[in-house]
Amino acid sequence: MVERRKSIKVNEALKRVIKYAPQGSIHYIPIHQSYGHFLGDDLVADHPIPPFDRSPYDGFAVRSKDTEAAASTHPQNYEVIAEIGAGSVFTGKVGKMQAVRIMTGAQVPNGCDAVIMFESVKEYEACGKRYIQIKRRLQQGENISFTGEDAKSGEVLAKKGTYISPGIVALLATFGYKQVPTSKKPTVGIIATGSELLELDEEIQPGKIRNSNAYMVQSQVIRAGGEPYYFGQFSDHFTACFEQVKQALDQVDILITTGGVSVGDYDYMQDIYKELGAEILFNKVGMRPGSVTTVAKKTGKLLFGLSGNPSACFVGFELFTRPAIRKFLHAFHPLLKKETAILGADFSKPNPFDRFVRGRLTFHQGKLVATPIGLDKSNVVSSLGAANVFIEFPAGTRGYKQGSEISVILLDDM
Amino acid sequence: MVERRKSIKVNEALKRVIKYAPQGSIHYIPIHQSYGHFLGDDLVADHPIPPFDRSPYDGFAVRSKDTEAAASTHPQNYEVIAEIGAGSVFTGKVGKMQAVRIMTGAQVPNGCDAVIMFESVKEYEACGKRYIQIKRRLQQGENISFTGEDAKSGEVLAKKGTYISPGIVALLATFGYKQVPTSKKPTVGIIATGSELLELDEEIQPGKIRNSNAYMVQSQVIRAGGEPYYFGQFSDHFTACFEQVKQALDQVDILITTGGVSVGDYDYMQDIYKELGAEILFNKVGMRPGSVTTVAKKTGKLLFGLSGNPSACFVGFELFTRPAIRKFLHAFHPLLKKETAILGADFSKPNPFDRFVRGRLTFHQGKLVATPIGLDKSNVVSSLGAANVFIEFPAGTRGYKQGSEISVILLDDM
């Protein structure tokens, strides 16, 4: 009576997901909406940076050779012949023992090859003219940011698939990207199944729980970079549910169902996949929790059958659905980011399968420390909100001591 | 001619910002919109978790005392008298040597005190009845999640001011928060000043640069948790600009200007603050970059005068504006998160002032490594997009070797 399924390893399952996950289209959006998207094309400099020799400070531009004799015991005086604000250009000629007052970011006048900061000079007036006094020799090129020293014209400054952070937004603006090529976010449909589910405003009833997965997964989709669309809780009746899944799939890029994938008698997602003509990539993974996570493909789209158990649902989404969303987004690194950390507490369970334990990553004296959540039953629920990594305990291991080196998968990776 | 300003230390400046930054109101939003907000009230369990003794697996519920004699050499047989799916409740009586087929999450029937997984039993039929065979003794309470073992009713599971992650969303749903109390996001107005600024679709001109700060700061505001409102580039003409600033301030919770705060002749934000009747909290900070960062307060609102220099603008925002936004949001930890890391490359500059260098934090063999960006001029621009920390070099230090322990401030802290 128990359906026998062929279990595959996590890495093999992930390979299949990545192989069949489709990539989305590229479209242009206004720069002020681009933060949090992924670059749909290389970001290329359309001009050198700096675009001209400029002053990094408010100060005075001079010819360095005129300061050769300047010393604290032997100050030199320079006539201030003009002043230029950022954005203005001085087109005159700067002669011997002359200076131009210059603002941060302004173009250094022709002939000048050094800038001295306001704070380092003494200013005075005499005979209706303005002067500064300099007490040291300036180097050629001192306090000048030269044309192209930060970036050349035509240089690729960020590759396609880069996450658009505030720093990337600054680059996009600098190089004139009023419209930004970005990867279209996948629409990710979510369907909850399970006759034990109560809506959020229903009173708790014997045997039933409120439908937390649907809302949790919606926020996981947003964090991963997709746009969730919640279809609601579907019927446990096969025919009705089949029609609902079929129609939902037509409307989205990726479809997630929660529940209905166990080998329990009331779990019929497998039959729905068959009826749909979807090809099942896998329906059992050698891992805990989430072993029943099922992924199928149908006409180029992926269907994720996540467990109805909240922990297993959470893990199944992050391990398999997130990389698919990231591939859709043309992300430079679609896979989960794995790091080494020190285990913050003993973990004594045996691990017949790869085990992914929700944990809290913290930093202690420059080291990564990951502590499993849920060992202390009394705070398992409250600490779930604080989980930011999966701690990975490989199959075939038995118990880890506090201080052991372990692998962690980062959940907040941007 | 140079205005003399009194410089204060970064920590003192931050103290003043936090002291005068206002806190916003609390309002209720639908749970599916709550991800990324901050909790406006404590999250309280309205029922215990689990709400009833439940099965964590698909299996069979039995009375453990009936398995006392079971062993691999001496299997025992149990009649399966009923089956219950998740969400259903079995109200009958389970007698001696009887079992109930039970699905994950379902309530354990009265009288049963152990569950054995599907995979561990042999099922068969005989004389029109269904049976299972068990080959080992079960412990009392085996495979049962007991009422309230994860959380008690009335327990605070997340405090007011907690960032709403997908895990918190799951808790909110579990405890029936269809509407979630959240902190109102501050509206943050942004005004760019500076006659050197070109709009993004303008061709590069001598002496001018494109207006990158306005767009960069908009995305920084979003990352910090605020809602940016860009007023555009304002006049360099005092009277016009004053009116514009005054009107903008009325429309937002926090107002940011970029540019116009240096001691340069064309920088008149100080005069605007005076004319507004705003009290200046500070207008010089002993730090690089961003020393001219100015913060003023007016009728309970803060005005941030950030530098027009992109690096200084970026640093000034993160150090001072972000904590103000977080305080507005009632964030549990409004201050910047500081960690220890290993320096990834030599940094040889002297630091007469506290210096905040944009860097890239990476993890190597379980350790935090932070590498300054911009040491190698050839990639300073492209690496700005990848910066995720400030490396802090305290005033009075001179040069740090690769491998030194240093402090870093995390920019992506959620």
JSON list of N, CA, C and O in Angstrom, two decimals, chain B residues 1-47:
[
{"chain": "B", "resi": 1, "resn": "MET", "atom": "N", "xyz": [37.47, 83.91, 5.51]},
{"chain": "B", "resi": 1, "resn": "MET", "atom": "CA", "xyz": [36.45, 83.57, 4.54]},
{"chain": "B", "resi": 1, "resn": "MET", "atom": "C", "xyz": [35.98, 82.14, 4.70]},
{"chain": "B", "resi": 1, "resn": "MET", "atom": "O", "xyz": [34.85, 81.80, 4.41]},
{"chain": "B", "resi": 2, "resn": "VAL", "atom": "N", "xyz": [36.89, 81.29, 5.14]},
{"chain": "B", "resi": 2, "resn": "VAL", "atom": "CA", "xyz": [36.48, 79.91, 5.37]},
{"chain": "B", "resi": 2, "resn": "VAL", "atom": "C", "xyz": [35.72, 79.84, 6.69]},
{"chain": "B", "resi": 2, "resn": "VAL", "atom": "O", "xyz": [36.23, 80.27, 7.72]},
{"chain": "B", "resi": 3, "resn": "GLU", "atom": "N", "xyz": [34.51, 79.31, 6.61]},
{"chain": "B", "resi": 3, "resn": "GLU", "atom": "CA", "xyz": [33.71, 79.19, 7.82]},
{"chain": "B", "resi": 3, "resn": "GLU", "atom": "C", "xyz": [34.34, 78.15, 8.74]},
{"chain": "B", "resi": 3, "resn": "GLU", "atom": "O", "xyz": [34.72, 77.08, 8.32]},
{"chain": "B", "resi": 4, "resn": "ARG", "atom": "N", "xyz": [34.49, 78.48, 10.01]},
{"chain": "B", "resi": 4, "resn": "ARG", "atom": "CA", "xyz": [35.06, 77.52, 10.95]},
{"chain": "B", "resi": 4, "resn": "ARG", "atom": "C", "xyz": [33.93, 76.73, 11.58]},
{"chain": "B", "resi": 4, "resn": "ARG", "atom": "O", "xyz": [32.99, 77.28, 12.12]},
{"chain": "B", "resi": 5, "resn": "ARG", "atom": "N", "xyz": [34.02, 75.43, 11.55]},
{"chain": "B", "resi": 5, "resn": "ARG", "atom": "CA", "xyz": [32.97, 74.61, 12.15]},
{"chain": "B", "resi": 5, "resn": "ARG", "atom": "C", "xyz": [33.60, 73.77, 13.26]},
{"chain": "B", "resi": 5, "resn": "ARG", "atom": "O", "xyz": [34.77, 73.42, 13.20]},
{"chain": "B", "resi": 6, "resn": "LYS", "atom": "N", "xyz": [32.79, 73.43, 14.22]},
{"chain": "B", "resi": 6, "resn": "LYS", "atom": "CA", "xyz": [33.26, 72.62, 15.33]},
{"chain": "B", "resi": 6, "resn": "LYS", "atom": "C", "xyz": [33.02, 71.16, 14.98]},
{"chain": "B", "resi": 6, "resn": "LYS", "atom": "O", "xyz": [31.89, 70.73, 14.78]},
{"chain": "B", "resi": 7, "resn": "SER", "atom": "N", "xyz": [34.11, 70.42, 14.92]},
{"chain": "B", "resi": 7, "resn": "SER", "atom": "CA", "xyz": [34.02, 69.01, 14.56]},
{"chain": "B", "resi": 7, "resn": "SER", "atom": "C", "xyz": [33.68, 68.16, 15.79]},
{"chain": "B", "resi": 7, "resn": "SER", "atom": "O", "xyz": [34.20, 68.40, 16.87]},
{"chain": "B", "resi": 8, "resn": "ILE", "atom": "N", "xyz": [32.80, 67.18, 15.61]},
{"chain": "B", "resi": 8, "resn": "ILE", "atom": "CA", "xyz": [32.55, 66.25, 16.71]},
{"chain": "B", "resi": 8, "resn": "ILE", "atom": "C", "xyz": [32.85, 64.83, 16.26]},
{"chain": "B", "resi": 8, "resn": "ILE", "atom": "O", "xyz": [32.98, 64.56, 15.06]},
{"chain": "B", "resi": 9, "resn": "LYS", "atom": "N", "xyz": [32.97, 63.95, 17.23]},
{"chain": "B", "resi": 9, "resn": "LYS", "atom": "CA", "xyz": [33.28, 62.55, 16.92]},
{"chain": "B", "resi": 9, "resn": "LYS", "atom": "C", "xyz": [32.04, 61.85, 16.34]},
{"chain": "B", "resi": 9, "resn": "LYS", "atom": "O", "xyz": [30.90, 62.24, 16.61]},
{"chain": "B", "resi": 10, "resn": "VAL", "atom": "N", "xyz": [32.28, 60.80, 15.58]},
{"chain": "B", "resi": 10, "resn": "VAL", "atom": "CA", "xyz": [31.20, 60.04, 14.94]},
{"chain": "B", "resi": 10, "resn": "VAL", "atom": "C", "xyz": [30.18, 59.55, 15.97]},
{"chain": "B", "resi": 10, "resn": "VAL", "atom": "O", "xyz": [28.96, 59.71, 15.77]},
{"chain": "B", "resi": 11, "resn": "ASN", "atom": "N", "xyz": [30.66, 59.00, 17.07]},
{"chain": "B", "resi": 11, "resn": "ASN", "atom": "CA", "xyz": [29.72, 58.45, 18.06]},
{"chain": "B", "resi": 11, "resn": "ASN", "atom": "C", "xyz": [28.86, 59.52, 18.70]},
{"chain": "B", "resi": 11, "resn": "ASN", "atom": "O", "xyz": [27.69, 59.29, 18.98]},
{"chain": "B", "resi": 12, "resn": "GLU", "atom": "N", "xyz": [29.45, 60.69, 18.93]},
{"chain": "B", "resi": 12, "resn": "GLU", "atom": "CA", "xyz": [28.68, 61.79, 19.49]},
{"chain": "B", "resi": 12, "resn": "GLU", "atom": "C", "xyz": [27.61, 62.25, 18.48]},
{"chain": "B", "resi": 12, "resn": "GLU", "atom": "O", "xyz": [26.47, 62.50, 18.85]},
{"chain": "B", "resi": 13, "resn": "ALA", "atom": "N", "xyz": [28.00, 62.31, 17.22]},
{"chain": "B", "resi": 13, "resn": "ALA", "atom": "CA", "xyz": [27.06, 62.71, 16.18]},
{"chain": "B", "resi": 13, "resn": "ALA", "atom": "C", "xyz": [25.89, 61.72, 16.12]},
{"chain": "B", "resi": 13, "resn": "ALA", "atom": "O", "xyz": [24.71, 62.11, 16.05]},
{"chain": "B", "resi": 14, "resn": "LEU", "atom": "N", "xyz": [26.23, 60.45, 16.16]},
{"chain": "B", "resi": 14, "resn": "LEU", "atom": "CA", "xyz": [25.21, 59.40, 16.09]},
{"chain": "B", "resi": 14, "resn": "LEU", "atom": "C", "xyz": [24.28, 59.49, 17.30]},
{"chain": "B", "resi": 14, "resn": "LEU", "atom": "O", "xyz": [23.05, 59.32, 17.16]},
{"chain": "B", "resi": 15, "resn": "LYS", "atom": "N", "xyz": [24.84, 59.75, 18.47]},
{"chain": "B", "resi": 15, "resn": "LYS", "atom": "CA", "xyz": [24.03, 59.92, 19.68]},
{"chain": "B", "resi": 15, "resn": "LYS", "atom": "C", "xyz": [22.99, 61.02, 19.50]},
{"chain": "B", "resi": 15, "resn": "LYS", "atom": "O", "xyz": [21.83, 60.88, 19.89]},
{"chain": "B", "resi": 16, "resn": "ARG", "atom": "N", "xyz": [23.43, 62.13, 18.92]},
{"chain": "B", "resi": 16, "resn": "ARG", "atom": "CA", "xyz": [22.50, 63.25, 18.73]},
{"chain": "B", "resi": 16, "resn": "ARG", "atom": "C", "xyz": [21.40, 62.87, 17.74]},
{"chain": "B", "resi": 16, "resn": "ARG", "atom": "O", "xyz": [20.23, 63.22, 17.95]},
{"chain": "B", "resi": 17, "resn": "VAL", "atom": "N", "xyz": [21.78, 62.18, 16.68]},
{"chain": "B", "resi": 17, "resn": "VAL", "atom": "CA", "xyz": [20.77, 61.75, 15.70]},
{"chain": "B", "resi": 17, "resn": "VAL", "atom": "C", "xyz": [19.73, 60.87, 16.38]},
{"chain": "B", "resi": 17, "resn": "VAL", "atom": "O", "xyz": [18.52, 61.09, 16.26]},
{"chain": "B", "resi": 18, "resn": "ILE", "atom": "N", "xyz": [20.20, 59.88, 17.11]},
{"chain": "B", "resi": 18, "resn": "ILE", "atom": "CA", "xyz": [19.29, 58.93, 17.75]},
{"chain": "B", "resi": 18, "resn": "ILE", "atom": "C", "xyz": [18.42, 59.65, 18.79]},
{"chain": "B", "resi": 18, "resn": "ILE", "atom": "O", "xyz": [17.23, 59.36, 18.94]},
{"chain": "B", "resi": 19, "resn": "LYS", "atom": "N", "xyz": [19.03, 60.60, 19.49]},
{"chain": "B", "resi": 19, "resn": "LYS", "atom": "CA", "xyz": [18.28, 61.33, 20.52]},
{"chain": "B", "resi": 19, "resn": "LYS", "atom": "C", "xyz": [17.09, 62.08, 19.91]},
{"chain": "B", "resi": 19, "resn": "LYS", "atom": "O", "xyz": [15.99, 62.08, 20.46]},
{"chain": "B", "resi": 20, "resn": "TYR", "atom": "N", "xyz": [17.31, 62.72, 18.78]},
{"chain": "B", "resi": 20, "resn": "TYR", "atom": "CA", "xyz": [16.26, 63.58, 18.22]},
{"chain": "B", "resi": 20, "resn": "TYR", "atom": "C", "xyz": [15.43, 62.93, 17.12]},
{"chain": "B", "resi": 20, "resn": "TYR", "atom": "O", "xyz": [14.44, 63.50, 16.68]},
{"chain": "B", "resi": 21, "resn": "ALA", "atom": "N", "xyz": [15.85, 61.75, 16.65]},
{"chain": "B", "resi": 21, "resn": "ALA", "atom": "CA", "xyz": [15.07, 61.10, 15.58]},
{"chain": "B", "resi": 21, "resn": "ALA", "atom": "C", "xyz": [13.70, 60.69, 16.13]},
{"chain": "B", "resi": 21, "resn": "ALA", "atom": "O", "xyz": [13.62, 60.07, 17.18]},
{"chain": "B", "resi": 22, "resn": "PRO", "atom": "N", "xyz": [12.62, 61.05, 15.44]},
{"chain": "B", "resi": 22, "resn": "PRO", "atom": "CA", "xyz": [11.29, 60.68, 15.92]},
{"chain": "B", "resi": 22, "resn": "PRO", "atom": "C", "xyz": [10.95, 59.23, 15.61]},
{"chain": "B", "resi": 22, "resn": "PRO", "atom": "O", "xyz": [11.59, 58.59, 14.78]},
{"chain": "B", "resi": 23, "resn": "GLN", "atom": "N", "xyz": [9.95, 58.71, 16.32]},
{"chain": "B", "resi": 23, "resn": "GLN", "atom": "CA", "xyz": [9.44, 57.37, 16.03]},
{"chain": "B", "resi": 23, "resn": "GLN", "atom": "C", "xyz": [8.09, 57.48, 15.34]},
{"chain": "B", "resi": 23, "resn": "GLN", "atom": "O", "xyz": [7.30, 58.37, 15.66]},
{"chain": "B", "resi": 24, "resn": "GLY", "atom": "N", "xyz": [7.86, 56.60, 14.41]},
{"chain": "B", "resi": 24, "resn": "GLY", "atom": "CA", "xyz": [6.63, 56.67, 13.62]},
{"chain": "B", "resi": 24, "resn": "GLY", "atom": "C", "xyz": [5.46, 55.96, 14.29]},
{"chain": "B", "resi": 24, "resn": "GLY", "atom": "O", "xyz": [5.60, 55.35, 15.35]},
{"chain": "B", "resi": 25, "resn": "SER", "atom": "N", "xyz": [4.33, 56.02, 13.65]},
{"chain": "B", "resi": 25, "resn": "SER", "atom": "CA", "xyz": [3.12, 55.40, 14.19]},
{"chain": "B", "resi": 25, "resn": "SER", "atom": "C", "xyz": [3.07, 53.92, 13.80]},
{"chain": "B", "resi": 25, "resn": "SER", "atom": "O", "xyz": [3.86, 53.43, 13.00]},
{"chain": "B", "resi": 26, "resn": "ILE", "atom": "N", "xyz": [2.14, 53.22, 14.43]},
{"chain": "B", "resi": 26, "resn": "ILE", "atom": "CA", "xyz": [1.94, 51.80, 14.16]},
{"chain": "B", "resi": 26, "resn": "ILE", "atom": "C", "xyz": [0.64, 51.66, 13.38]},
{"chain": "B", "resi": 26, "resn": "ILE", "atom": "O", "xyz": [-0.34, 52.32, 13.69]},
{"chain": "B", "resi": 27, "resn": "HIS", "atom": "N", "xyz": [0.66, 50.84, 12.37]},
{"chain": "B", "resi": 27, "resn": "HIS", "atom": "CA", "xyz": [-0.61, 50.59, 11.67]},
{"chain": "B", "resi": 27, "resn": "HIS", "atom": "C", "xyz": [-0.68, 49.13, 11.24]},
{"chain": "B", "resi": 27, "resn": "HIS", "atom": "O", "xyz": [0.32, 48.43, 11.22]},
{"chain": "B", "resi": 28, "resn": "TYR", "atom": "N", "xyz": [-1.87, 48.70, 10.93]},
{"chain": "B", "resi": 28, "resn": "TYR", "atom": "CA", "xyz": [-2.09, 47.29, 10.57]},
{"chain": "B", "resi": 28, "resn": "TYR", "atom": "C", "xyz": [-2.10, 47.13, 9.06]},
{"chain": "B", "resi": 28, "resn": "TYR", "atom": "O", "xyz": [-2.70, 47.93, 8.34]},
{"chain": "B", "resi": 29, "resn": "ILE", "atom": "N", "xyz": [-1.38, 46.10, 8.60]},
{"chain": "B", "resi": 29, "resn": "ILE", "atom": "CA", "xyz": [-1.39, 45.80, 7.16]},
{"chain": "B", "resi": 29, "resn": "ILE", "atom": "C", "xyz": [-1.67, 44.31, 6.98]},
{"chain": "B", "resi": 29, "resn": "ILE", "atom": "O", "xyz": [-1.43, 43.51, 7.89]},
{"chain": "B", "resi": 30, "resn": "PRO", "atom": "N", "xyz": [-2.19, 43.91, 5.81]},
{"chain": "B", "resi": 30, "resn": "PRO", "atom": "CA", "xyz": [-2.47, 42.49, 5.58]},
{"chain": "B", "resi": 30, "resn": "PRO", "atom": "C", "xyz": [-1.17, 41.67, 5.65]},
{"chain": "B", "resi": 30, "resn": "PRO", "atom": "O", "xyz": [-0.11, 42.15, 5.24]},
{"chain": "B", "resi": 31, "resn": "ILE", "atom": "N", "xyz": [-1.27, 40.47, 6.16]},
{"chain": "B", "resi": 31, "resn": "ILE", "atom": "CA", "xyz": [-0.07, 39.65, 6.39]},
{"chain": "B", "resi": 31, "resn": "ILE", "atom": "C", "xyz": [0.75, 39.45, 5.11]},
{"chain": "B", "resi": 31, "resn": "ILE", "atom": "O", "xyz": [1.97, 39.44, 5.17]},
{"chain": "B", "resi": 32, "resn": "HIS", "atom": "N", "xyz": [0.10, 39.33, 3.96]},
{"chain": "B", "resi": 32, "resn": "HIS", "atom": "CA", "xyz": [0.87, 39.05, 2.74]},
{"chain": "B", "resi": 32, "resn": "HIS", "atom": "C", "xyz": [1.70, 40.25, 2.31]},
{"chain": "B", "resi": 32, "resn": "HIS", "atom": "O", "xyz": [2.55, 40.14, 1.43]},
{"chain": "B", "resi": 33, "resn": "GLN", "atom": "N", "xyz": [1.47, 41.40, 2.94]},
{"chain": "B", "resi": 33, "resn": "GLN", "atom": "CA", "xyz": [2.32, 42.57, 2.64]},
{"chain": "B", "resi": 33, "resn": "GLN", "atom": "C", "xyz": [3.34, 42.83, 3.74]},
{"chain": "B", "resi": 33, "resn": "GLN", "atom": "O", "xyz": [4.08, 43.81, 3.69]},
{"chain": "B", "resi": 34, "resn": "SER", "atom": "N", "xyz": [3.38, 41.97, 4.75]},
{"chain": "B", "resi": 34, "resn": "SER", "atom": "CA", "xyz": [4.16, 42.31, 5.96]},
{"chain": "B", "resi": 34, "resn": "SER", "atom": "C", "xyz": [5.65, 42.01, 5.86]},
{"chain": "B", "resi": 34, "resn": "SER", "atom": "O", "xyz": [6.45, 42.59, 6.59]},
{"chain": "B", "resi": 35, "resn": "TYR", "atom": "N", "xyz": [6.05, 41.12, 4.95]},
{"chain": "B", "resi": 35, "resn": "TYR", "atom": "CA", "xyz": [7.47, 40.78, 4.83]},
{"chain": "B", "resi": 35, "resn": "TYR", "atom": "C", "xyz": [8.30, 42.05, 4.57]},
{"chain": "B", "resi": 35, "resn": "TYR", "atom": "O", "xyz": [7.95, 42.88, 3.74]},
{"chain": "B", "resi": 36, "resn": "GLY", "atom": "N", "xyz": [9.40, 42.20, 5.33]},
{"chain": "B", "resi": 36, "resn": "GLY", "atom": "CA", "xyz": [10.29, 43.34, 5.14]},
{"chain": "B", "resi": 36, "resn": "GLY", "atom": "C", "xyz": [9.92, 44.54, 6.00]},
{"chain": "B", "resi": 36, "resn": "GLY", "atom": "O", "xyz": [10.67, 45.51, 6.04]},
{"chain": "B", "resi": 37, "resn": "HIS", "atom": "N", "xyz": [8.79, 44.49, 6.68]},
{"chain": "B", "resi": 37, "resn": "HIS", "atom": "CA", "xyz": [8.44, 45.55, 7.64]},
{"chain": "B", "resi": 37, "resn": "HIS", "atom": "C", "xyz": [9.00, 45.20, 9.01]},
{"chain": "B", "resi": 37, "resn": "HIS", "atom": "O", "xyz": [9.69, 44.20, 9.17]},
{"chain": "B", "resi": 38, "resn": "PHE", "atom": "N", "xyz": [8.70, 46.05, 9.98]},
{"chain": "B", "resi": 38, "resn": "PHE", "atom": "CA", "xyz": [9.11, 45.78, 11.37]},
{"chain": "B", "resi": 38, "resn": "PHE", "atom": "C", "xyz": [7.84, 45.62, 12.21]},
{"chain": "B", "resi": 38, "resn": "PHE", "atom": "O", "xyz": [6.86, 46.34, 12.02]},
{"chain": "B", "resi": 39, "resn": "LEU", "atom": "N", "xyz": [7.89, 44.67, 13.14]},
{"chain": "B", "resi": 39, "resn": "LEU", "atom": "CA", "xyz": [6.75, 44.42, 14.01]},
{"chain": "B", "resi": 39, "resn": "LEU", "atom": "C", "xyz": [6.43, 45.65, 14.85]},
{"chain": "B", "resi": 39, "resn": "LEU", "atom": "O", "xyz": [7.30, 46.18, 15.52]},
{"chain": "B", "resi": 40, "resn": "GLY", "atom": "N", "xyz": [5.18, 46.07, 14.82]},
{"chain": "B", "resi": 40, "resn": "GLY", "atom": "CA", "xyz": [4.76, 47.23, 15.59]},
{"chain": "B", "resi": 40, "resn": "GLY", "atom": "C", "xyz": [4.28, 46.86, 16.99]},
{"chain": "B", "resi": 40, "resn": "GLY", "atom": "O", "xyz": [3.96, 47.74, 17.78]},
{"chain": "B", "resi": 41, "resn": "ASP", "atom": "N", "xyz": [4.26, 45.58, 17.28]},
{"chain": "B", "resi": 41, "resn": "ASP", "atom": "CA", "xyz": [3.84, 45.12, 18.61]},
{"chain": "B", "resi": 41, "resn": "ASP", "atom": "C", "xyz": [4.43, 43.72, 18.80]},
{"chain": "B", "resi": 41, "resn": "ASP", "atom": "O", "xyz": [4.85, 43.08, 17.84]},
{"chain": "B", "resi": 42, "resn": "ASP", "atom": "N", "xyz": [4.42, 43.26, 20.07]},
{"chain": "B", "resi": 42, "resn": "ASP", "atom": "CA", "xyz": [4.89, 41.90, 20.32]},
{"chain": "B", "resi": 42, "resn": "ASP", "atom": "C", "xyz": [4.02, 40.89, 19.59]},
{"chain": "B", "resi": 42, "resn": "ASP", "atom": "O", "xyz": [2.81, 41.08, 19.46]},
{"chain": "B", "resi": 43, "resn": "LEU", "atom": "N", "xyz": [4.66, 39.83, 19.11]},
{"chain": "B", "resi": 43, "resn": "LEU", "atom": "CA", "xyz": [3.92, 38.73, 18.47]},
{"chain": "B", "resi": 43, "resn": "LEU", "atom": "C", "xyz": [3.63, 37.70, 19.56]},
{"chain": "B", "resi": 43, "resn": "LEU", "atom": "O", "xyz": [4.56, 37.12, 20.13]},
{"chain": "B", "resi": 44, "resn": "VAL", "atom": "N", "xyz": [2.36, 37.47, 19.83]},
{"chain": "B", "resi": 44, "resn": "VAL", "atom": "CA", "xyz": [1.97, 36.62, 20.95]},
{"chain": "B", "resi": 44, "resn": "VAL", "atom": "C", "xyz": [1.24, 35.38, 20.45]},
{"chain": "B", "resi": 44, "resn": "VAL", "atom": "O", "xyz": [0.40, 35.46, 19.56]},
{"chain": "B", "resi": 45, "resn": "ALA", "atom": "N", "xyz": [1.58, 34.23, 21.02]},
{"chain": "B", "resi": 45, "resn": "ALA", "atom": "CA", "xyz": [0.91, 32.97, 20.67]},
{"chain": "B", "resi": 45, "resn": "ALA", "atom": "C", "xyz": [-0.52, 33.00, 21.20]},
{"chain": "B", "resi": 45, "resn": "ALA", "atom": "O", "xyz": [-0.73, 33.23, 22.38]},
{"chain": "B", "resi": 46, "resn": "ASP", "atom": "N", "xyz": [-1.51, 32.77, 20.32]},
{"chain": "B", "resi": 46, "resn": "ASP", "atom": "CA", "xyz": [-2.90, 32.74, 20.78]},
{"chain": "B", "resi": 46, "resn": "ASP", "atom": "C", "xyz": [-3.36, 31.33, 21.12]},
{"chain": "B", "resi": 46, "resn": "ASP", "atom": "O", "xyz": [-4.49, 31.11, 21.52]},
{"chain": "B", "resi": 47, "resn": "HIS", "atom": "N", "xyz": [-2.45, 30.37, 20.93]},
{"chain": "B", "resi": 47, "resn": "HIS", "atom": "CA", "xyz": [-2.75, 28.98, 21.32]},
{"chain": "B", "resi": 47, "resn": "HIS", "atom": "C", "xyz": [-1.41, 28.26, 21.44]},
{"chain": "B", "resi": 47, "resn": "HIS", "atom": "O", "xyz": [-0.40, 28.73, 20.92]}
]
